[in-house]
mmCIF file of C-alpha atoms and ligand atoms in Angstrom:
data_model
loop_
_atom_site.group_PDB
_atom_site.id
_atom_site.type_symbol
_atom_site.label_atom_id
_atom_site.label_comp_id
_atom_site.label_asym_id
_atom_site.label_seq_id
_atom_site.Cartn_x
_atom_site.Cartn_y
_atom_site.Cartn_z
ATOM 1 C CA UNK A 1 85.463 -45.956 19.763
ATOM 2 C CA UNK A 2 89.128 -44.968 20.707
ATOM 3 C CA UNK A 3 91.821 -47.005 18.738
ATOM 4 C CA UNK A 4 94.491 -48.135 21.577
ATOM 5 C CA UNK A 5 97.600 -48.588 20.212
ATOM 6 C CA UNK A 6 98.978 -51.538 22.488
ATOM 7 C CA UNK A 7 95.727 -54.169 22.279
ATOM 8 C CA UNK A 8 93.566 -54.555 19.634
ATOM 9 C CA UNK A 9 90.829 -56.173 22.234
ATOM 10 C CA UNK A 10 88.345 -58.583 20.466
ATOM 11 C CA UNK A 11 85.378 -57.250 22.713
ATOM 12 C CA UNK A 12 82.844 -59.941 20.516
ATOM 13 C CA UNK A 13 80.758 -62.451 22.109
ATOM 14 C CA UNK A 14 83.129 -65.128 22.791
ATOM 15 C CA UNK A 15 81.077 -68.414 22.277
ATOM 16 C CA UNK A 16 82.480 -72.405 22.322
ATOM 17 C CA UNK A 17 80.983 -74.930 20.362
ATOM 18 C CA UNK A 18 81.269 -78.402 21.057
ATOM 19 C CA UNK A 19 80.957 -80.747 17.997
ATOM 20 C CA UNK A 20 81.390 -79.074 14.433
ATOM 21 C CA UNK A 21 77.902 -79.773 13.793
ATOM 22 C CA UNK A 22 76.695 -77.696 16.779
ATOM 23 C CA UNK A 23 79.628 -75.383 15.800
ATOM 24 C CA UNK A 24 78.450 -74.834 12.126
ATOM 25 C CA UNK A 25 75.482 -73.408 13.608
ATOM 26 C CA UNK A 26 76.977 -70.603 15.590
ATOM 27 C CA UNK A 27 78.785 -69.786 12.395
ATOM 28 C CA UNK A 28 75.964 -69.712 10.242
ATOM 29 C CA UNK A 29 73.637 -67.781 12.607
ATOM 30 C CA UNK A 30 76.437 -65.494 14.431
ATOM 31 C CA UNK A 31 78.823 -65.311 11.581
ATOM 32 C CA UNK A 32 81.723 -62.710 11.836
ATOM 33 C CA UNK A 33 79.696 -60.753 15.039
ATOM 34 C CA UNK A 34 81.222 -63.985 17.274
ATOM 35 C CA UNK A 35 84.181 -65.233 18.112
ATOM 36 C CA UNK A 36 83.571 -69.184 17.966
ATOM 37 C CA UNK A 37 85.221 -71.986 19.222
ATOM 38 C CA UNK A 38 84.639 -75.378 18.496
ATOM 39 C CA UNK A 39 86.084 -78.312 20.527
ATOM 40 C CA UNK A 40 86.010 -81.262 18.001
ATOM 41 C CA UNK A 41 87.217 -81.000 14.889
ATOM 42 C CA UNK A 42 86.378 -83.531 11.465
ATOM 43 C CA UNK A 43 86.020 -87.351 12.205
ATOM 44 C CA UNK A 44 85.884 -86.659 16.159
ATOM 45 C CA UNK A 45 84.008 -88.773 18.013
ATOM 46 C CA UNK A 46 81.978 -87.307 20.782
ATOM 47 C CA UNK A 47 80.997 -90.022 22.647
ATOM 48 C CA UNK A 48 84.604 -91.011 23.843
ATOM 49 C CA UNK A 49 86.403 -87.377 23.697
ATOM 50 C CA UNK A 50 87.553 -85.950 26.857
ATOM 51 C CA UNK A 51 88.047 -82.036 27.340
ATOM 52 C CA UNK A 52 91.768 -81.272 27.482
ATOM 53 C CA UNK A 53 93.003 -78.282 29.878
ATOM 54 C CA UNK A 54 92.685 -75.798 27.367
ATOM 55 C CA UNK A 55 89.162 -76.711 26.684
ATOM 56 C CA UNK A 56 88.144 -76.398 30.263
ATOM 57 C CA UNK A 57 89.758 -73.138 30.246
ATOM 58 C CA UNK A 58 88.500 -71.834 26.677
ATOM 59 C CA UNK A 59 84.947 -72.806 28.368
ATOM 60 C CA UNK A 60 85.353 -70.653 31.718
ATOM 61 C CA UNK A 61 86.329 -68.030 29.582
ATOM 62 C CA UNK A 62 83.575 -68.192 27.221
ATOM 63 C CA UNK A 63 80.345 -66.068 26.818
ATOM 64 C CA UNK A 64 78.729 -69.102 25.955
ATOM 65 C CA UNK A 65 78.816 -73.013 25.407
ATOM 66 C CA UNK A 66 76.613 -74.850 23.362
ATOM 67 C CA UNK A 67 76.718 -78.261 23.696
ATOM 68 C CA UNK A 68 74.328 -80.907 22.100
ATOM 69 C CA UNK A 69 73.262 -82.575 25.314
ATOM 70 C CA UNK A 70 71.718 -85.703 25.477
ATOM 71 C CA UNK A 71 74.133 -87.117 26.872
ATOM 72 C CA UNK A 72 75.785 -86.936 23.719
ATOM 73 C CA UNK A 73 79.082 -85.538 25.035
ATOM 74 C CA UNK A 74 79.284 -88.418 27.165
ATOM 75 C CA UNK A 75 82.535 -87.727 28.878
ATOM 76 C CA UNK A 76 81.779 -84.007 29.445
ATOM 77 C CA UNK A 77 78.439 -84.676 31.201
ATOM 78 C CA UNK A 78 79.479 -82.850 34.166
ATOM 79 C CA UNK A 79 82.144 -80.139 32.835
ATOM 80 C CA UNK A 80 78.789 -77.924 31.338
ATOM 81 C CA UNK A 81 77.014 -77.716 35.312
ATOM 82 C CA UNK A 82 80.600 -76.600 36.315
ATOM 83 C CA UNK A 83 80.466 -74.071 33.673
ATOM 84 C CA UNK A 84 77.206 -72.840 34.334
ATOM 85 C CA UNK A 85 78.183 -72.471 38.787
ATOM 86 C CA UNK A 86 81.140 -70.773 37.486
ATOM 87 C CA UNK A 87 78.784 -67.662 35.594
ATOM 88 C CA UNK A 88 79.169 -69.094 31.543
ATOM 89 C CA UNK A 89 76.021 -69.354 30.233
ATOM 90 C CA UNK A 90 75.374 -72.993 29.020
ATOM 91 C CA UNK A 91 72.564 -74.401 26.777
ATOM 92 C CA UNK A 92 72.240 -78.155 25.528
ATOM 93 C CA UNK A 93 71.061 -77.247 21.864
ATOM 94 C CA UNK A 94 68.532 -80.436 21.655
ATOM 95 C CA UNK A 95 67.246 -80.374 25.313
ATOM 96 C CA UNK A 96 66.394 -76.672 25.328
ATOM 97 C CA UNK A 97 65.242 -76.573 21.249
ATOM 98 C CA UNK A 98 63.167 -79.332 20.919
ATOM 99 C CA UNK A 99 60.096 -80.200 22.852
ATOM 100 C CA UNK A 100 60.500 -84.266 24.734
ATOM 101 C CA UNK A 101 57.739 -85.258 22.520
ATOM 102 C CA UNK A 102 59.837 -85.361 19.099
ATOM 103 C CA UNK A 103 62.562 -86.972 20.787
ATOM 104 C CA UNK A 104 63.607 -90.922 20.289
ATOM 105 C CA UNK A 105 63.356 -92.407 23.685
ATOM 106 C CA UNK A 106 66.637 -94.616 24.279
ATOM 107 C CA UNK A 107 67.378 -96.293 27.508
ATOM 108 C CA UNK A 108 70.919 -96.491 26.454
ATOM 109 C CA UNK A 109 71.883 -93.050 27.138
ATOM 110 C CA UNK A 110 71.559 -91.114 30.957
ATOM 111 C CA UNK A 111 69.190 -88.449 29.375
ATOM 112 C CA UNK A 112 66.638 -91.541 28.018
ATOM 113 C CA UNK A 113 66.495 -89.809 24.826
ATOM 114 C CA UNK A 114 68.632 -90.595 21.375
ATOM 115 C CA UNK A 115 70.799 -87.787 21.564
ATOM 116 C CA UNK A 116 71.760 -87.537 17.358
ATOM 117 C CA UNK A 117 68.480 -85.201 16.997
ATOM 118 C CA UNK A 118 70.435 -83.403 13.554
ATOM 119 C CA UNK A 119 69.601 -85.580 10.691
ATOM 120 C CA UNK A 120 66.319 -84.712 11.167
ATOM 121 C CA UNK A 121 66.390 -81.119 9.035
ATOM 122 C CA UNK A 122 62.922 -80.188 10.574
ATOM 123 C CA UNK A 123 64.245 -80.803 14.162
ATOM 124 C CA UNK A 124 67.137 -78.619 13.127
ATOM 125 C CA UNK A 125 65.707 -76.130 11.862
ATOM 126 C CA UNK A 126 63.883 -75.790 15.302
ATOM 127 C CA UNK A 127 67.500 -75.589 16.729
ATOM 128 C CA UNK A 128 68.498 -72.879 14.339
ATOM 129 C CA UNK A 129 65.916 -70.577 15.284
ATOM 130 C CA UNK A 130 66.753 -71.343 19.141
ATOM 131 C CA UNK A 131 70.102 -70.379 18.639
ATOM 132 C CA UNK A 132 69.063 -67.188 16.736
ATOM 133 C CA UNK A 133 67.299 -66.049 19.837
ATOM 134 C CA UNK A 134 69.793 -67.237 22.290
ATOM 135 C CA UNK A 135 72.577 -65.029 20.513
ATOM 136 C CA UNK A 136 69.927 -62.261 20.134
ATOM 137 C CA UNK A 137 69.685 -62.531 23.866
ATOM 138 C CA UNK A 138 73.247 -62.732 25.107
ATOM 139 C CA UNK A 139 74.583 -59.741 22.293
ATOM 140 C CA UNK A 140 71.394 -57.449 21.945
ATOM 141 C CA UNK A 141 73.775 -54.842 20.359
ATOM 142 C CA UNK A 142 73.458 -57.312 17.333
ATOM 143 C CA UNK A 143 69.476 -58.569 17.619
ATOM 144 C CA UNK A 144 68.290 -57.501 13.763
ATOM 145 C CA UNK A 145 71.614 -59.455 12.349
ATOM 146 C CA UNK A 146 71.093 -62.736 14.141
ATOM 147 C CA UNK A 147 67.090 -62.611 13.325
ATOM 148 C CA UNK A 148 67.902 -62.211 9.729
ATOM 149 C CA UNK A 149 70.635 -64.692 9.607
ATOM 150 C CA UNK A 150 68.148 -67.379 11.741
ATOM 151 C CA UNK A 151 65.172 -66.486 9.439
ATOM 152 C CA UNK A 152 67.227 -66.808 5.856
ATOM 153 C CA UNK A 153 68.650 -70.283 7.197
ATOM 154 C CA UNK A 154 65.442 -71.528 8.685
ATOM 155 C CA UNK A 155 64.084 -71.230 4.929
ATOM 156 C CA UNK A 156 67.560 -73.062 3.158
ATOM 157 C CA UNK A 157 66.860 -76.206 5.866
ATOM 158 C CA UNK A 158 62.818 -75.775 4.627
ATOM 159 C CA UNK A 159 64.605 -76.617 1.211
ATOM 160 C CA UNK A 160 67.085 -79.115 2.566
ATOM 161 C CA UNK A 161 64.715 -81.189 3.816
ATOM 162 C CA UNK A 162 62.606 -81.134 0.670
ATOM 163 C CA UNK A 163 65.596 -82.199 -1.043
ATOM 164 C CA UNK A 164 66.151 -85.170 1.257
ATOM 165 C CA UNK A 165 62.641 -86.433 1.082
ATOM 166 C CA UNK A 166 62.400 -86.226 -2.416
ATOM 167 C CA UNK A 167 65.382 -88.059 -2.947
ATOM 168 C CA UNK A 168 65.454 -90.495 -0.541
ATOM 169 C CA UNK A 169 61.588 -90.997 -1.826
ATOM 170 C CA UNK A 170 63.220 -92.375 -5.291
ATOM 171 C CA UNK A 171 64.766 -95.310 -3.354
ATOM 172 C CA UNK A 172 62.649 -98.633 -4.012
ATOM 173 C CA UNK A 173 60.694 -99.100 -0.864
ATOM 174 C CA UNK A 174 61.631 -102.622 0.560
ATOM 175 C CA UNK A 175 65.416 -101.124 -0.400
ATOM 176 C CA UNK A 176 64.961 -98.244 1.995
ATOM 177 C CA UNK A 177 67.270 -99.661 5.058
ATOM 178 C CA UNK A 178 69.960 -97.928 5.983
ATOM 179 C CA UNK A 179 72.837 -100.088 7.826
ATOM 180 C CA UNK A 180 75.922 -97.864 9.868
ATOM 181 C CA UNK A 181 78.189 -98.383 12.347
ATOM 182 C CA UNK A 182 76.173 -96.629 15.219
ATOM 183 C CA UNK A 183 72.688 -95.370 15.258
ATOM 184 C CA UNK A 184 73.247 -91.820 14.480
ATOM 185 C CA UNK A 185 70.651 -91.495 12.130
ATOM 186 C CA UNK A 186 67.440 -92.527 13.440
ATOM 187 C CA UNK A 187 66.160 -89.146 13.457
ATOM 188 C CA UNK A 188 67.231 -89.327 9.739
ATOM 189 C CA UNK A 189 65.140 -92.746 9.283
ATOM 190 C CA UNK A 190 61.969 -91.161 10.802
ATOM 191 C CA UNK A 191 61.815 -87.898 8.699
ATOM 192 C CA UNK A 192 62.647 -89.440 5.689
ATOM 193 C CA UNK A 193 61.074 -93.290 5.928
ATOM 194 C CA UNK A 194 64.277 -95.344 6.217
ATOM 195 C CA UNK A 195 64.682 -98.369 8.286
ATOM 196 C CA UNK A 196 67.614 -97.742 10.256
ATOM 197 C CA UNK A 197 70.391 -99.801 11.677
ATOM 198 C CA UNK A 198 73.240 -99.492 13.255
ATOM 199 C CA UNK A 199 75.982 -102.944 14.395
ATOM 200 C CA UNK A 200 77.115 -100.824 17.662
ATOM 201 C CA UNK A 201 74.105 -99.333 19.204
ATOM 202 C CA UNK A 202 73.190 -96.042 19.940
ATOM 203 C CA UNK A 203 76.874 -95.006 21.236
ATOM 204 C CA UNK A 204 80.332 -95.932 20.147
ATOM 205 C CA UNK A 205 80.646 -96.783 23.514
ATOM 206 C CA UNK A 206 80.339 -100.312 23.332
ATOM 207 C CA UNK A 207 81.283 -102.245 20.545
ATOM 208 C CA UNK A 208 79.237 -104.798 18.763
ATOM 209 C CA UNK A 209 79.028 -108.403 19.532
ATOM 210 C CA UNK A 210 80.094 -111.592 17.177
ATOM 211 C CA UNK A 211 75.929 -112.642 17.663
ATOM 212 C CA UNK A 212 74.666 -108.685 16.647
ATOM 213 C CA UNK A 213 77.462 -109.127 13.771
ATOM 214 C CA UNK A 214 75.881 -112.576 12.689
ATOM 215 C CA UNK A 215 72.069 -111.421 13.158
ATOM 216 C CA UNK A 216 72.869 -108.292 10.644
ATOM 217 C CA UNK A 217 74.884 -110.109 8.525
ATOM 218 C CA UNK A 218 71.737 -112.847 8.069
ATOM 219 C CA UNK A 219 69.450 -109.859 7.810
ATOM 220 C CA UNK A 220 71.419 -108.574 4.504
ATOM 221 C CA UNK A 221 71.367 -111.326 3.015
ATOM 222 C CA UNK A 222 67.988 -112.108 3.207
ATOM 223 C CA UNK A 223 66.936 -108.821 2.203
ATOM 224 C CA UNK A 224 69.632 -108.399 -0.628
ATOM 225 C CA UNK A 225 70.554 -105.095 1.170
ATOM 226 C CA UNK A 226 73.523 -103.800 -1.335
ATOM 227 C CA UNK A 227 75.403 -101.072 0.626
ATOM 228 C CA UNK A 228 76.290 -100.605 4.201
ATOM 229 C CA UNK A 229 77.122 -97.436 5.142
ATOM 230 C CA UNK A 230 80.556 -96.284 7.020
ATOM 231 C CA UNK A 231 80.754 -93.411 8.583
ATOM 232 C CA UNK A 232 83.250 -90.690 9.379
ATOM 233 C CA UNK A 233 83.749 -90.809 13.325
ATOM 234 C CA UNK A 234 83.187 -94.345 13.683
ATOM 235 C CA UNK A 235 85.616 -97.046 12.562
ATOM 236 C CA UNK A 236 84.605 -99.656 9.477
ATOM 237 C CA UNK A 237 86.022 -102.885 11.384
ATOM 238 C CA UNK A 238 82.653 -103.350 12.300
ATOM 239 C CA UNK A 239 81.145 -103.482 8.871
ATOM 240 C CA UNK A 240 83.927 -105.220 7.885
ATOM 241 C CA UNK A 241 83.298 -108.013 10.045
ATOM 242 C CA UNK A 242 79.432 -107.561 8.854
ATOM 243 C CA UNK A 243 80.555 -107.786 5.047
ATOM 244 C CA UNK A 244 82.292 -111.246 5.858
ATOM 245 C CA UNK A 245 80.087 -112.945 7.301
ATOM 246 C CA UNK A 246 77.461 -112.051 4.426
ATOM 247 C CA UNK A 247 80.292 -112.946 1.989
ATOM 248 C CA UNK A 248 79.950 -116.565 4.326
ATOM 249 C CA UNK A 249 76.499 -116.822 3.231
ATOM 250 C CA UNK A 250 77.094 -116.516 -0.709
ATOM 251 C CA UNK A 251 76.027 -112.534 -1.022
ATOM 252 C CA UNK A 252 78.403 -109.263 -1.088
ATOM 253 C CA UNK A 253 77.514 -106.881 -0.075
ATOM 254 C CA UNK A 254 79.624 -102.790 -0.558
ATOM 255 C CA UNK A 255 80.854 -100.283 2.119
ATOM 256 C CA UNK A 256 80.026 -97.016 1.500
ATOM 257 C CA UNK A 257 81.765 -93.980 1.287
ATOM 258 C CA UNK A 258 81.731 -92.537 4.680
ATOM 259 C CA UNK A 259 78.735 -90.660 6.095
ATOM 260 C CA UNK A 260 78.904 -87.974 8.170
ATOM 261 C CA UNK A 261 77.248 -88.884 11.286
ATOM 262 C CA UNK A 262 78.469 -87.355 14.529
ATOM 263 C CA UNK A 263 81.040 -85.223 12.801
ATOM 264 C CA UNK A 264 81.228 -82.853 9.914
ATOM 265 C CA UNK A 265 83.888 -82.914 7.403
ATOM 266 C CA UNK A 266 87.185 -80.250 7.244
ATOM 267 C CA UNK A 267 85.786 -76.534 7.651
ATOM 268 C CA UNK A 268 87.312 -75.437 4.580
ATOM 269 C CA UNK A 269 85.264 -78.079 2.234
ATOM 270 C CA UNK A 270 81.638 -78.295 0.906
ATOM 271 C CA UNK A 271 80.611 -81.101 4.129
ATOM 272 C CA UNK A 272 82.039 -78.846 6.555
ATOM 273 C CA UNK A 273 78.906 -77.306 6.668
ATOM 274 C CA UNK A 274 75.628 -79.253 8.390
ATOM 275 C CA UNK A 275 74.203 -78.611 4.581
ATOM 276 C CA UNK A 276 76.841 -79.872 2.376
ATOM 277 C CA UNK A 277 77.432 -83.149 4.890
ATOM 278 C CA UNK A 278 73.111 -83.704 4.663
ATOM 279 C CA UNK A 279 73.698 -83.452 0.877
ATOM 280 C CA UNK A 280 76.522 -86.113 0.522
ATOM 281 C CA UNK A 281 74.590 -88.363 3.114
ATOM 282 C CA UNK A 282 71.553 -88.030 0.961
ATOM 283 C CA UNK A 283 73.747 -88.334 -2.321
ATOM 284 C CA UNK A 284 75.758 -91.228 -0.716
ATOM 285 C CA UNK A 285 72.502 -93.199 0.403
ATOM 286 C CA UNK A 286 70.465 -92.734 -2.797
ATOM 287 C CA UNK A 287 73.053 -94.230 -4.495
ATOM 288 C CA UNK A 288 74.113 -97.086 -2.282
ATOM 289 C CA UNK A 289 70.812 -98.208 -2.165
ATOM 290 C CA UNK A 290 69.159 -97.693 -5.760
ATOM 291 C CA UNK A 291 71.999 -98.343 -8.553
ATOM 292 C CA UNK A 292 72.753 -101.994 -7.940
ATOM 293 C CA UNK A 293 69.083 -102.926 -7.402
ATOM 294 C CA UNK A 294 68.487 -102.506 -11.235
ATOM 295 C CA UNK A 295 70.826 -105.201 -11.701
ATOM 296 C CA UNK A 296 69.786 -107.236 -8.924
ATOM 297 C CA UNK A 297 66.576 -107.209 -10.029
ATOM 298 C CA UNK A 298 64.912 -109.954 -11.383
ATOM 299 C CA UNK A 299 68.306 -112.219 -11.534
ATOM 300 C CA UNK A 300 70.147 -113.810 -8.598
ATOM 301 C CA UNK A 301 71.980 -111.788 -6.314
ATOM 302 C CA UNK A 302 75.904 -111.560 -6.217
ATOM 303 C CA UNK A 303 76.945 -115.257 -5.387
ATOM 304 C CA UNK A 304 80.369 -115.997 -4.413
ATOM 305 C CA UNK A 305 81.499 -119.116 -6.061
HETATM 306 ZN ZN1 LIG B 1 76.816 -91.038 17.888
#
């Protein structure tokens, strides 16, 4: 290859992400061989973002988008059929990765399907080997690279979601409910046996009610839940309002550190990656949920006098 003094072209498959969790896949899979892309960054919420200019434009420019789908990227529904009439190929990860029949049906989103399919490490594992032969497709020049890459991750989310099971299996079992802010981790509740909650519903779009906050808020005190879980994209006002109203009915309850739901955490930390963020969820829940119940049981909950 000649070496052209004025432009130092970056001729590498040029691909945009959408959410850092979609993102972090590219990266692990495509590594240095692609130039990636991704449109929201740490604590982004991709129910309510809207693509700026530049993101239109980085996407018609692109080799590729990936995109969760879903109807996950609720404001960018119809940006990715643009895309795709303009020439850019376009995949939605979860639609075209994982068969209907190991989705969550939802009637609250357009696709019918809960859209936060990651949580589940099995389900994305199945998405890491579909994005392995995806970039194997679109950049055959690199085909033996991405196979590797896809076949040496596909066996660290094998142990990733051994990890999570066996941890999340040392939580008592009437202990194992998990309350958030939104129901981004159903997938998570299935795989792993947690009862899952979330105030808001399936989307941030709508916010939570004064009767859903007083029907939870009942519900954890009944059950002596001890944690509620915030999370990184969403904001706690919701819990907060939860956390009263069990305070109201003599129990207190914690907030949790923040999971990391819909959003990673800052590239350049350990939960910046999809495995570092499933490790401090797991850490984060096992915790929340199994210290306090040694002292809680066998003696009266927290009462506030
Ligand atoms: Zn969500």
């Amino acid at each position: 290859m000649g070496c052209s003094s004025e432009t130092e072209a970056d001729d590498r498959l040029r691909v945009v992400a959408t959410t850092n969790v979609v993102g972090d896949l590219v990266r692990e899979i495509g590594g240095d061989e692609v130039a990636l892309t991704t449109l929201m960054g740490p604590g982004i919420d991709p129910h309510q973002y809207n693509a700026s200019e530049g993101d239109i434009q980085r996407m018609a420019q692109a080799d590729w988008v990936l995109y969760n789908g879903l109807h996950l990227e609720g404001r960018m529904t119809d940006l990715f059929p643009e895309m795709s009439q303009r020439g850019v190929a376009t995949t939605a990860l979860a639609e075209a990765a994982i068969p209907d029949s190991l989705l969550i049906p939802s009637a609250e989103f357009a696709s019918s399907y809960d859209p936060h399919v990651w949580f589940d490490v099995a389900l994305w594992r199945k998405a890491a080997l579909h994005v392995g032969e995806r970039l194997a497709d679109l950049d055959p020049e690199h085909v033996a690279t991405y196979q590797q890459r896809a076949a040496e991750y596909a066996e660290r989310l094998d142990e990733l979601d051994t990890y999570a099971r066996d941890q999340i299996a040392q939580i008592p079992e009437e202990r194992r409910v998990l309350i958030t802010s939104h129901d981004a981790f159903r997938y998570m509740g299935r795989a792993y046996d947690l009862d899952v909650r979330g105030l808001q519903g399936i989307s941030t779009a709508t916010e939570a009610g004064t009767a859903d906050v007083q029907a939870l808020a009942q519900f954890v005190a009944d059950r002596r839940i001890p944690t509620l879980f915030a999370e990184t994209s969403v904001s706690e006002r919701g819990l907060r309002a939860v956390q009263e109203a069990v305070r109201a009915r003599g129990f207190a309850v914690d907030i949790s550190d923040a999971l990391y739901g819909d959003a990673l955490g800052d590239a350049d930390t350990p939960t910046g990656s999809y495995e570092g963020a499933v490790r401090h969820n797991v850490e984060t829940i096992v915790s929340g949920l199994s210290e306090r119940a040694e002292s809680v049981v066998g003696s009266e909950p927290m009462a506030i006098r």
